[in-house]
Short mmCIF file of C-alpha atoms in Angstrom, two decimals:
data_model
loop_
_atom_site.label_atom_id
_atom_site.label_comp_id
_atom_site.label_asym_id
_atom_site.label_seq_id
_atom_site.Cartn_x
_atom_site.Cartn_y
_atom_site.Cartn_z
CA MET A 221 -4.23 -28.37 43.90
CA HIS A 222 -0.66 -27.87 44.96
CA PRO A 223 0.51 -24.44 45.14
CA SER A 224 3.56 -24.75 42.64
CA HIS A 225 0.84 -25.85 40.08
CA ALA A 226 -1.63 -23.05 40.94
CA ARG A 227 1.53 -20.49 40.54
CA ALA A 228 2.58 -22.05 37.22
CA LEU A 229 -1.15 -22.00 35.67
CA LEU A 230 -1.53 -18.19 36.59
CA GLY A 231 2.13 -17.40 35.70
CA LEU A 232 1.17 -18.62 32.00
CA ALA A 233 -2.47 -16.62 32.59
CA MET A 234 -0.08 -13.39 32.96
CA VAL A 235 1.94 -14.15 30.04
CA GLU A 236 -1.13 -14.50 27.68
CA MET A 237 -2.73 -11.58 29.39
CA LYS A 238 0.47 -9.37 28.48
CA ARG A 239 0.26 -10.88 24.67
CA ARG A 240 -3.72 -9.35 24.91
CA HIS A 241 -4.72 -13.43 24.36
CA PHE A 242 -7.45 -12.82 26.87
CA ARG A 243 -9.50 -16.04 26.23
CA GLN A 244 -6.59 -18.33 27.07
CA ALA A 245 -5.64 -16.26 30.13
CA ARG A 246 -9.11 -16.73 31.22
CA SER A 247 -8.93 -20.67 30.59
CA TRP A 248 -5.61 -20.64 32.97
CA ILE A 249 -7.26 -18.84 35.51
CA GLU A 250 -10.57 -20.76 35.56
CA ALA A 251 -8.49 -23.87 35.88
CA VAL A 252 -7.14 -22.79 39.21
CA LEU A 253 -10.54 -21.50 40.49
CA ASP A 254 -12.13 -24.91 39.47
CA ARG A 255 -9.94 -26.51 42.05
CA ASP A 256 -10.00 -23.79 44.65
CA PRO A 257 -12.77 -21.26 44.45
CA ALA A 258 -11.39 -19.06 46.92
CA HIS A 259 -8.20 -18.91 45.77
CA ALA A 260 -6.98 -15.41 46.35
CA ALA A 261 -4.18 -14.92 43.68
CA ALA A 262 -6.57 -16.33 41.00
CA SER A 263 -9.37 -14.21 41.99
CA ALA A 264 -7.13 -11.12 41.50
CA ALA A 265 -5.94 -12.28 38.34
CA LEU A 266 -9.62 -12.79 37.13
CA GLN A 267 -10.38 -9.28 38.46
CA ARG A 268 -7.31 -7.81 36.46
CA LEU A 269 -8.48 -9.72 33.08
CA GLN A 270 -11.78 -8.37 33.56
CA THR A 271 -10.42 -4.64 33.66
CA GLU A 272 -7.94 -5.31 30.96
CA GLU A 273 -10.89 -6.59 28.59
CA GLU A 274 -13.12 -3.33 29.61
CA VAL A 275 -9.87 -1.32 28.90
CA LEU A 276 -9.55 -3.25 25.10
CA LEU A 277 -13.34 -2.17 24.61
CA VAL A 278 -12.73 1.39 25.26
CA VAL A 279 -9.68 1.32 23.25
CA GLY A 280 -11.52 -0.27 20.41
CA ARG A 281 -14.35 2.28 20.56
CA SER A 282 -11.67 5.39 20.36
CA ARG A 283 -10.23 4.07 17.55
CA SER A 284 -13.55 3.67 15.54
CA LEU A 285 -14.10 7.32 16.65
CA ARG A 286 -10.60 8.35 15.43
CA SER A 287 -10.92 6.54 12.27
CA SER A 288 -14.21 8.53 11.78
CA GLY A 289 -12.42 11.60 12.47
CA ASP A 290 -14.35 12.51 15.64
CA LEU A 291 -11.01 13.14 18.07
CA GLU A 292 -13.01 15.01 20.58
CA GLN A 293 -15.29 12.36 21.38
CA ALA A 294 -12.18 9.95 21.54
CA ARG A 295 -10.45 12.21 23.63
CA ARG A 296 -13.45 12.23 26.20
CA LYS A 297 -13.88 8.50 26.05
CA VAL A 298 -10.55 7.83 27.09
CA GLN A 299 -10.44 10.44 29.81
CA ARG A 300 -13.41 8.72 31.32
CA ALA A 301 -11.84 5.44 30.89
CA MET A 302 -8.65 6.76 32.61
CA THR A 303 -10.87 8.25 35.64
CA THR A 304 -12.32 4.73 36.08
CA PHE A 305 -9.17 2.26 35.40
CA GLY A 306 -6.34 4.72 36.10
CA GLU A 307 -3.32 5.35 33.87
CA HIS A 308 -3.44 1.84 32.31
CA PRO A 309 -0.77 1.56 29.36
CA ASP A 310 -3.24 0.54 26.77
CA LEU A 311 -5.24 3.96 27.55
CA LEU A 312 -2.02 6.33 27.78
CA VAL A 313 -1.01 4.73 24.08
CA GLU A 314 -4.40 5.52 22.71
CA GLY A 315 -4.81 8.89 24.39
CA ALA A 316 -1.33 9.83 22.90
CA LEU A 317 -2.81 8.94 19.38
CA VAL A 318 -5.83 10.71 20.07
CA SER A 319 -3.54 14.17 21.36
CA ALA A 320 -1.28 13.36 18.32
CA GLY A 321 -4.54 13.84 16.01
CA LEU A 322 -5.43 17.22 18.06
CA GLU A 323 -1.81 18.51 17.17
CA ALA A 324 -1.01 18.32 21.15
CA ARG A 325 2.49 16.64 20.52
CA ALA A 326 3.59 17.61 23.83
CA GLN A 327 0.82 15.78 25.76
CA ALA A 328 1.18 12.68 23.18
CA PHE A 329 4.86 12.69 24.40
CA GLU A 330 3.78 12.56 28.18
CA MET A 331 1.62 9.92 27.88
CA LEU A 332 3.86 7.58 25.92
CA ARG A 333 6.57 8.53 28.65
CA ARG A 334 4.10 7.47 31.31
CA ALA A 335 2.94 4.29 29.34
CA LEU A 336 6.63 3.02 29.35
CA PHE A 337 7.20 3.97 33.10
CA LEU A 338 4.26 1.61 33.85
CA GLU A 339 5.25 -0.88 31.31
CA PRO A 340 8.73 -0.29 29.83
CA ASP A 341 8.13 -3.33 27.41
CA ASN A 342 5.28 -1.84 25.94
CA GLN A 343 5.81 -2.34 22.19
CA ALA A 344 3.07 0.20 20.95
CA ALA A 345 4.58 2.89 23.02
CA LEU A 346 8.03 2.54 21.99
CA ASN A 347 7.12 2.27 18.18
CA LEU A 348 5.05 5.51 18.53
CA LEU A 349 7.68 7.31 20.09
CA ALA A 350 10.07 6.47 17.38
CA VAL A 351 7.26 7.59 14.86
CA PHE A 352 6.76 10.97 16.77
CA HIS A 353 10.54 11.57 16.19
CA LEU A 354 10.46 10.65 12.57
CA GLU A 355 7.41 13.04 12.11
CA SER A 356 9.27 16.02 14.09
CA PRO A 357 8.52 19.47 12.29
CA CYS A 358 12.35 19.81 11.97
CA PRO A 359 13.92 16.34 11.41
CA GLY A 360 17.48 16.04 11.84
CA ALA A 361 20.26 13.45 13.33
CA THR A 362 19.38 13.68 16.80
CA ASP A 363 15.69 12.78 16.01
CA PHE A 364 16.72 9.90 13.84
CA GLU A 365 19.30 8.59 16.30
CA GLN A 366 16.34 8.70 19.10
CA ALA A 367 13.70 7.20 16.80
CA GLU A 368 16.22 4.04 16.18
CA ARG A 369 17.07 3.82 20.01
CA TRP A 370 13.33 3.18 20.51
CA LEU A 371 13.09 1.05 17.72
CA ARG A 372 15.96 -1.15 18.56
CA LYS A 373 14.79 -1.45 22.01
CA ALA A 374 11.27 -2.78 20.78
CA LEU A 375 13.11 -5.12 18.43
CA ASP A 376 15.28 -6.51 20.99
CA LEU A 377 11.86 -7.30 23.01
CA ARG A 378 10.56 -9.20 20.05
CA SER A 379 12.45 -9.60 16.88
CA ASP A 380 9.42 -10.51 14.25
CA ASN A 381 7.10 -7.61 15.28
CA THR A 382 6.09 -6.21 11.74
CA VAL A 383 5.00 -2.71 13.21
CA THR A 384 8.70 -2.37 14.50
CA LEU A 385 10.33 -3.90 11.44
CA GLY A 386 8.06 -1.51 9.07
CA ASN A 387 9.11 1.55 11.08
CA LEU A 388 12.74 0.76 10.98
CA GLY A 389 12.03 0.74 7.03
CA ARG A 390 10.26 3.95 7.49
CA LEU A 391 13.40 5.49 9.45
CA GLU A 392 15.74 4.26 6.55
CA LEU A 393 13.45 6.03 3.90
CA ALA A 394 13.84 9.27 6.37
CA ARG A 395 17.36 8.81 6.44
CA ASN A 396 17.13 8.58 2.36
CA ARG A 397 18.82 5.09 2.44
CA PRO A 398 16.17 3.32 0.23
CA ALA A 399 18.39 -0.02 0.10
CA GLU A 400 18.46 -0.39 3.71
CA ALA A 401 14.78 0.46 4.08
CA ALA A 402 14.01 -2.31 1.42
CA ALA A 403 15.79 -5.13 3.52
CA TRP A 404 13.60 -4.37 6.62
CA TYR A 405 10.60 -4.28 4.51
CA ARG A 406 11.73 -7.53 3.29
CA GLN A 407 11.94 -9.08 6.79
CA VAL A 408 8.34 -7.87 7.37
CA LEU A 409 6.87 -9.69 4.30
CA ALA A 410 8.95 -12.94 5.65
CA VAL A 411 6.53 -12.68 8.60
CA ALA A 412 3.39 -11.21 6.75
CA PRO A 413 3.81 -12.00 3.09
CA ASP A 414 0.65 -9.83 2.01
CA SER A 415 1.42 -6.64 4.22
CA PRO A 416 0.21 -3.69 2.38
CA ARG A 417 2.21 -1.22 4.25
CA ALA A 418 5.59 -3.39 3.40
CA LEU A 419 4.56 -3.72 -0.07
CA GLU A 420 4.38 0.15 -0.19
CA GLY A 421 7.53 0.69 1.34
CA LEU A 422 9.14 -1.50 -1.06
CA GLY A 423 7.32 0.46 -3.78
CA GLU A 424 8.85 3.56 -2.24
CA ALA A 425 12.31 2.40 -1.95
CA ALA A 426 12.33 1.36 -5.54
CA PHE A 427 11.11 4.67 -6.38
CA ARG A 428 13.96 6.23 -4.76
CA GLN A 429 16.26 4.23 -6.33
CA GLY A 430 14.94 5.12 -10.08
CA ARG A 431 13.62 2.00 -10.53
CA LEU A 432 10.24 2.86 -11.67
CA ASP A 433 8.90 -0.08 -13.25
CA GLN A 434 9.81 -2.39 -10.11
CA ALA A 435 8.10 0.49 -7.77
CA ARG A 436 4.62 0.28 -9.78
CA GLN A 437 4.79 -3.48 -9.31
CA TRP A 438 5.05 -3.28 -5.50
CA LEU A 439 2.23 -0.55 -5.41
CA GLU A 440 0.17 -2.53 -7.57
CA LYS A 441 0.47 -5.55 -5.38
CA ALA A 442 -0.09 -3.31 -2.44
CA TRP A 443 -3.27 -1.90 -3.76
CA TRP A 444 -4.56 -5.59 -4.41
CA ALA A 445 -3.81 -6.29 -0.75
CA ASP A 446 -5.20 -3.20 1.02
CA ASP A 447 -8.86 -2.47 0.43
CA LYS A 448 -8.74 0.31 3.56
CA ASP A 449 -6.55 3.08 2.19
CA ARG A 450 -6.57 2.75 -1.59
CA PRO A 451 -6.61 6.41 -2.56
CA ARG A 452 -3.13 6.69 -0.87
CA LEU A 453 -1.90 4.07 -3.17
CA LEU A 454 -3.62 5.40 -5.98
CA THR A 455 -1.75 8.58 -4.98
CA ALA A 456 1.63 6.59 -5.14
CA LEU A 457 1.00 4.95 -8.31
CA ALA A 458 0.35 8.59 -9.84
CA ARG A 459 3.42 9.63 -8.31
CA VAL A 460 5.45 6.90 -9.88
CA CYS A 461 3.65 7.70 -13.48
CA THR A 462 4.40 11.49 -13.42
CA ALA A 463 8.19 10.79 -12.66
CA SER A 464 8.06 8.57 -15.84
CA GLY A 465 6.80 11.32 -17.60
CA ASP A 466 3.19 9.68 -18.05
CA THR A 467 0.92 12.46 -16.58
CA ALA A 468 -1.96 11.14 -18.41
CA ALA A 469 -2.21 7.86 -16.50
CA ALA A 470 -1.10 10.03 -13.07
CA ARG A 471 -4.33 11.85 -13.91
CA GLN A 472 -6.70 8.64 -14.27
CA HIS A 473 -4.90 7.17 -10.81
CA LEU A 474 -5.84 10.46 -9.10
CA ARG A 475 -9.44 10.95 -10.55
CA SER A 476 -9.95 7.34 -9.35
CA ALA A 477 -8.74 8.61 -5.90
CA LEU A 478 -10.91 11.52 -5.96
CA GLU A 479 -13.96 9.33 -6.55
CA LEU A 480 -13.23 7.29 -3.54
CA ALA A 481 -12.39 10.06 -1.29
CA PRO A 482 -13.92 13.23 -2.71
CA ASP A 483 -12.75 15.44 0.26
CA ASP A 484 -9.05 13.88 0.53
CA VAL A 485 -6.62 17.15 0.46
CA ARG A 486 -3.80 14.77 -0.25
CA VAL A 487 -5.39 13.72 -3.70
CA MET A 488 -6.61 17.26 -4.54
CA THR A 489 -3.17 18.80 -4.31
CA SER A 490 -1.65 15.59 -6.01
CA LEU A 491 -4.27 16.77 -8.98
CA ALA A 492 -3.04 20.17 -8.57
CA TYR A 493 0.47 19.34 -8.96
CA VAL A 494 -0.05 17.33 -11.98
CA ALA A 495 -1.79 20.39 -13.67
CA LEU A 496 1.06 22.39 -12.48
CA LEU A 497 3.69 20.15 -14.53
CA GLU A 498 1.30 20.53 -17.61
CA ASN A 499 1.53 24.13 -17.32
CA GLU A 500 -2.38 24.28 -16.57
CA LEU A 501 -1.95 26.86 -14.16
CA ASP A 502 -5.77 27.84 -13.75
CA GLU A 503 -6.72 24.49 -13.10
CA ALA A 504 -3.71 23.91 -10.63
CA GLU A 505 -5.10 27.22 -8.71
CA ARG A 506 -8.90 26.24 -8.75
CA ARG A 507 -7.80 22.70 -7.26
CA LEU A 508 -5.66 24.33 -4.49
CA ASP A 509 -8.30 27.13 -3.81
CA ALA A 510 -10.65 23.85 -3.23
CA ALA A 511 -8.29 22.35 -0.89
CA ARG A 512 -7.37 25.35 1.16
CA GLN A 513 -10.98 25.89 1.93
CA LYS A 514 -11.02 22.37 3.44
CA ARG A 515 -7.26 22.77 5.11
CA PRO A 516 -6.24 26.36 5.26
CA ASP A 517 -2.83 25.45 6.76
CA ASP A 518 -2.13 22.81 4.98
CA GLU A 519 1.88 22.83 3.96
CA ARG A 520 1.70 20.87 0.39
CA VAL A 521 -1.30 23.28 -0.30
CA LEU A 522 0.26 26.52 0.66
CA HIS A 523 3.87 25.70 -1.22
CA LEU A 524 1.91 24.75 -4.42
CA LEU A 525 0.36 27.94 -4.40
CA GLY A 526 3.81 29.74 -4.49
CA ARG A 527 4.73 27.39 -7.08
CA VAL A 528 1.92 28.27 -9.43
CA ALA A 529 2.78 32.19 -8.79
CA GLN A 530 6.35 31.12 -9.60
CA ALA A 531 5.34 29.50 -12.91
CA ARG A 532 3.50 32.70 -13.85
CA GLY A 533 6.68 34.98 -13.23
CA ASP A 534 4.77 36.54 -10.36
CA TYR A 535 7.68 36.43 -7.99
CA ALA A 536 6.47 38.88 -5.28
CA ALA A 537 3.49 36.58 -5.12
CA ALA A 538 5.26 33.47 -4.99
CA ARG A 539 7.63 34.87 -2.05
CA ARG A 540 4.46 35.82 -0.02
CA HIS A 541 2.99 31.93 -0.74
CA TYR A 542 6.17 30.75 0.41
CA ALA A 543 6.50 32.85 3.54
CA GLU A 544 2.97 32.31 4.71
CA THR A 545 3.87 28.52 4.31
CA LEU A 546 6.92 29.15 6.44
CA SER A 547 5.01 31.04 9.31
CA PHE A 548 2.62 28.07 9.72
CA HIS A 549 5.48 25.42 8.90
CA PRO A 550 8.96 26.99 9.89
CA ALA A 551 10.56 23.73 8.84
CA SER A 552 9.25 23.45 5.44
CA VAL A 553 12.18 22.46 3.32
CA ARG A 554 10.16 22.58 0.06
CA SER A 555 9.08 26.47 0.77
CA LEU A 556 12.51 26.94 1.62
CA LEU A 557 13.63 25.81 -1.57
CA GLY A 558 11.19 27.72 -3.40
CA LEU A 559 12.45 30.97 -2.15
CA ALA A 560 15.74 29.97 -3.25
CA TRP A 561 14.54 28.85 -6.71
CA THR A 562 12.51 32.03 -6.92
CA ALA A 563 15.43 34.21 -6.13
CA TYR A 564 17.61 32.42 -8.69
CA GLU A 565 14.86 32.80 -11.62
CA ASP A 566 14.53 36.67 -10.24
CA ARG A 567 18.45 36.82 -10.75
CA ASN A 568 19.06 37.42 -7.40
CA LEU A 569 21.84 34.70 -6.83
CA SER A 570 23.03 36.02 -3.46
CA GLU A 571 19.51 35.60 -2.04
CA ALA A 572 19.06 32.07 -3.62
CA LEU A 573 22.46 31.21 -2.09
CA HIS A 574 21.16 32.52 1.29
CA TRP A 575 18.05 30.29 1.11
CA PHE A 576 19.80 27.26 0.13
CA ASP A 577 22.10 27.66 2.84
CA GLN A 578 19.09 27.78 4.99
CA VAL A 579 17.99 24.42 4.07
CA ILE A 580 21.55 22.79 4.50
CA GLN A 581 21.71 24.21 8.28
CA LEU A 582 18.21 22.64 8.77
CA ASP A 583 18.96 19.35 7.03
CA PRO A 584 22.67 18.82 6.31
CA GLY A 585 23.20 16.92 3.04
CA ASN A 586 19.99 17.75 1.62
CA GLN A 587 20.66 16.94 -2.12
CA HIS A 588 17.97 19.64 -3.37
CA ALA A 589 19.91 22.39 -1.58
CA LEU A 590 23.38 21.06 -2.44
CA THR A 591 22.34 20.72 -6.34
CA GLY A 592 20.84 24.13 -6.21
CA THR A 593 24.04 25.73 -4.66
CA GLY A 594 25.84 23.96 -7.38
CA VAL A 595 23.72 25.62 -10.10
CA VAL A 596 24.04 28.99 -8.66
CA LYS A 597 27.85 28.64 -8.48
CA ALA A 598 27.80 27.51 -12.05
CA ARG A 599 25.86 30.77 -13.18
CA MET A 600 28.53 32.73 -11.30
CA GLY A 601 31.34 31.11 -13.32
CA GLU A 602 32.74 28.82 -10.30
CA TYR A 603 32.32 25.75 -11.93
CA ASP A 604 34.88 23.91 -9.72
CA GLU A 605 32.70 24.70 -6.58
CA ALA A 606 29.74 23.78 -8.57
CA GLN A 607 30.98 20.35 -9.39
CA GLU A 608 31.92 19.91 -5.73
CA CYS A 609 28.39 20.64 -4.90
CA TYR A 610 27.02 18.02 -7.25
CA ARG A 611 29.38 15.52 -6.20
CA ALA A 612 28.44 16.15 -2.51
CA SER A 613 24.83 15.75 -3.35
CA LEU A 614 25.28 12.30 -4.88
CA GLN A 615 27.14 11.09 -1.76
CA ALA A 616 23.83 9.56 -0.26
CA SER A 617 22.33 8.24 -3.73
CA LEU A 618 22.29 9.07 -7.47
CA HIS A 619 20.33 12.35 -7.17
CA PRO A 620 18.96 12.69 -10.82
CA PRO A 621 18.92 16.75 -10.86
CA ALA A 622 22.71 16.56 -9.52
CA LEU A 623 23.74 14.01 -12.30
CA TRP A 624 21.90 16.35 -15.06
CA HIS A 625 23.59 19.56 -13.74
CA TRP A 626 27.01 17.94 -13.54
CA PHE A 627 26.80 16.55 -16.91
CA ARG A 628 25.51 20.05 -18.36
CA VAL A 629 28.72 21.85 -16.46
CA ALA A 630 31.24 19.20 -17.47
CA THR A 631 29.88 19.45 -21.24
CA LEU A 632 30.21 23.28 -21.24
CA GLU A 633 33.58 22.96 -19.63
CA GLY A 634 34.62 20.30 -22.16
CA ASN A 635 35.87 18.16 -19.14
CA VAL A 636 33.47 15.16 -18.18
CA GLN A 637 36.42 13.12 -17.04
CA GLN A 638 35.79 13.46 -13.36
CA LEU A 639 31.93 12.52 -14.03
CA SER A 640 33.21 9.39 -15.73
CA TRP A 641 35.27 8.38 -12.84
CA PHE A 642 32.48 8.95 -10.45
CA LEU A 643 30.04 6.91 -12.63
CA ASP A 644 32.64 4.10 -12.66
CA ALA A 645 32.87 4.11 -8.95
CA ALA A 646 29.10 4.19 -8.57
CA ALA A 647 28.68 1.23 -10.97
CA SER A 648 31.10 -0.48 -8.68
CA THR A 649 29.32 -0.28 -5.56
CA GLY A 650 26.32 -2.27 -4.10
CA GLY A 651 23.75 0.52 -3.70
CA ALA A 652 24.34 2.18 -6.84
CA ALA A 653 24.88 -1.18 -8.85
CA GLU A 654 21.08 -1.58 -8.57
CA LEU A 655 20.86 1.44 -11.10
CA GLY A 656 22.80 -0.47 -13.59
CA ALA A 657 20.84 0.84 -16.32
CA GLU A 658 20.78 4.50 -15.32
CA VAL A 659 24.61 4.36 -14.59
CA SER A 660 25.16 2.64 -18.27
CA ALA A 661 22.98 5.52 -19.64
CA TRP A 662 24.83 8.26 -18.13
CA LYS A 663 28.08 6.75 -19.39
CA GLU A 664 26.91 6.72 -22.98
CA ARG A 665 25.91 10.32 -22.47
CA VAL A 666 29.45 10.97 -21.36
CA ALA A 667 31.01 9.25 -24.45
CA ARG A 668 28.88 11.22 -26.69
CA SER A 669 29.69 14.68 -24.75
CA THR A 670 33.53 13.65 -25.50
CA ARG A 671 32.79 13.22 -29.07
CA VAL A 672 30.95 16.04 -29.76
CA HIS A 673 34.02 18.18 -28.26
CA LYS A 674 36.35 16.15 -30.60
CA GLU A 675 34.18 16.85 -33.56
CA GLY A 676 33.80 20.53 -32.79
CA GLY A 677 29.87 20.17 -32.61
CA ASP A 678 27.33 22.44 -31.03
CA VAL A 679 27.51 21.69 -27.31
CA ARG A 680 24.50 23.67 -26.56
CA ALA A 681 22.37 22.03 -28.89
CA PHE A 682 23.54 18.79 -27.87
CA LEU A 683 22.66 19.62 -24.52
CA ALA A 684 19.29 20.74 -25.41
CA GLU A 685 18.82 17.27 -27.01
CA ILE A 686 19.74 15.37 -23.74
CA ALA A 687 17.51 17.70 -21.74
CA ARG A 688 14.51 16.82 -23.78
CA SER A 689 15.03 13.13 -23.57
CA LEU A 690 15.28 13.33 -19.74
CA PRO A 691 12.47 11.86 -17.67
CA LEU A 692 10.87 14.57 -15.32
CA ARG A 693 12.91 13.43 -12.16
CA TYR A 694 15.91 15.12 -13.49
CA ARG A 695 14.35 18.59 -13.75
CA ALA A 696 12.92 18.49 -10.46
CA THR A 697 14.38 21.32 -8.27
CA VAL A 698 12.04 20.89 -5.16
CA PRO A 699 10.98 17.63 -3.36
CA GLU A 700 7.57 16.57 -4.90
CA PRO A 701 4.46 17.77 -2.96
CA PHE A 702 2.99 13.91 -3.28
CA PRO A 703 1.96 12.96 0.31
CA ALA A 704 4.59 10.54 1.85
#
């Protein structure tokens, strides 16, 4: 065989090996060895291929152990393989996943950096580094920017990688930009039309835009496409039902999920939340106690215990639960907001402002904190500042609680003109136009508010009527404890 022909075949083998297409790689190598059994480069390539195949087997076994929850055994398997094969990029990526599961984030980061040093275009490592930045205990602009850099690099290497495209959608959701997220998820569907994660992502994006019927449709499609993690999808469907006020359907979805996964803390916590919404505080506390026995430091469980105490009017107990949550999770925005609203209900407005400010320092632009600050300012009689807070909260998206509180303050003042102008501007922009029905409904309420004032009607009775007619999401003061 001519040397150039052999080099070309071995080059094709290396390409297929990099793509993890080992059978095709072996056929190219064997084509060279059939002509020249003593070909040194081909023999070395075959030995490397055998190593790659053995590493793949180890990674597969480790994944099985991870999925069954045996992280320690998975860690030992990866360590033994690294002793045999050295710091192979695939072993380092798998080791990072195991370390992350064992809460050893620093070690996981170091393994991924080593994997990229050995193989700079390793897409799995690039995607995992981005995900780790998104899952940072204290997400901020720097983390989002770093995650985007990793993902853009992965996208440059392969523009149709569905994992990368899906993670870019996840990044935009983390930034609270649902329209942009939906665009990435649609690109995933263009490559893999039945991708459950993309369908679920489109459901989440629709949910954040207030399009609950569409969110339900996407999630139902994801449920039919995915038979591996149906409890999570049922929980997501329950969340949509809860937001639309159908707590009975939410309970039904969650009970079905609990039948599939009796020990799933996410489902148990979500059932407790639905019970809390229906003011069934004893049931909520019972479910939370059961969940806490399985996961004593779970952020959602501890936070909801504070919410239950707050609902009972036991503000001292609520503060203790929120403080305990923060001792385990110092960046728990939910619990900082819980402390703020507890202080507000306890008529300590300066303390409430302090906690809302803590949230804004941790997460600038947090819509719940800006809306809460506006509520406190309105209680203090500072209506202009309150309306500015609501306007700031609505900059990223039409945040339902901010719309309601702005409307309430504007109606009490008898000046809904600024809100009317804002709604006109929102209706003319692309992102908000997707909420056309929502904007139209608020325009109608603004018109009714104007008529009530002109006719000398009972303003507070009018506001009480509007409040009763609004879906639950307009009264949400804290991000939902449903799992993401």
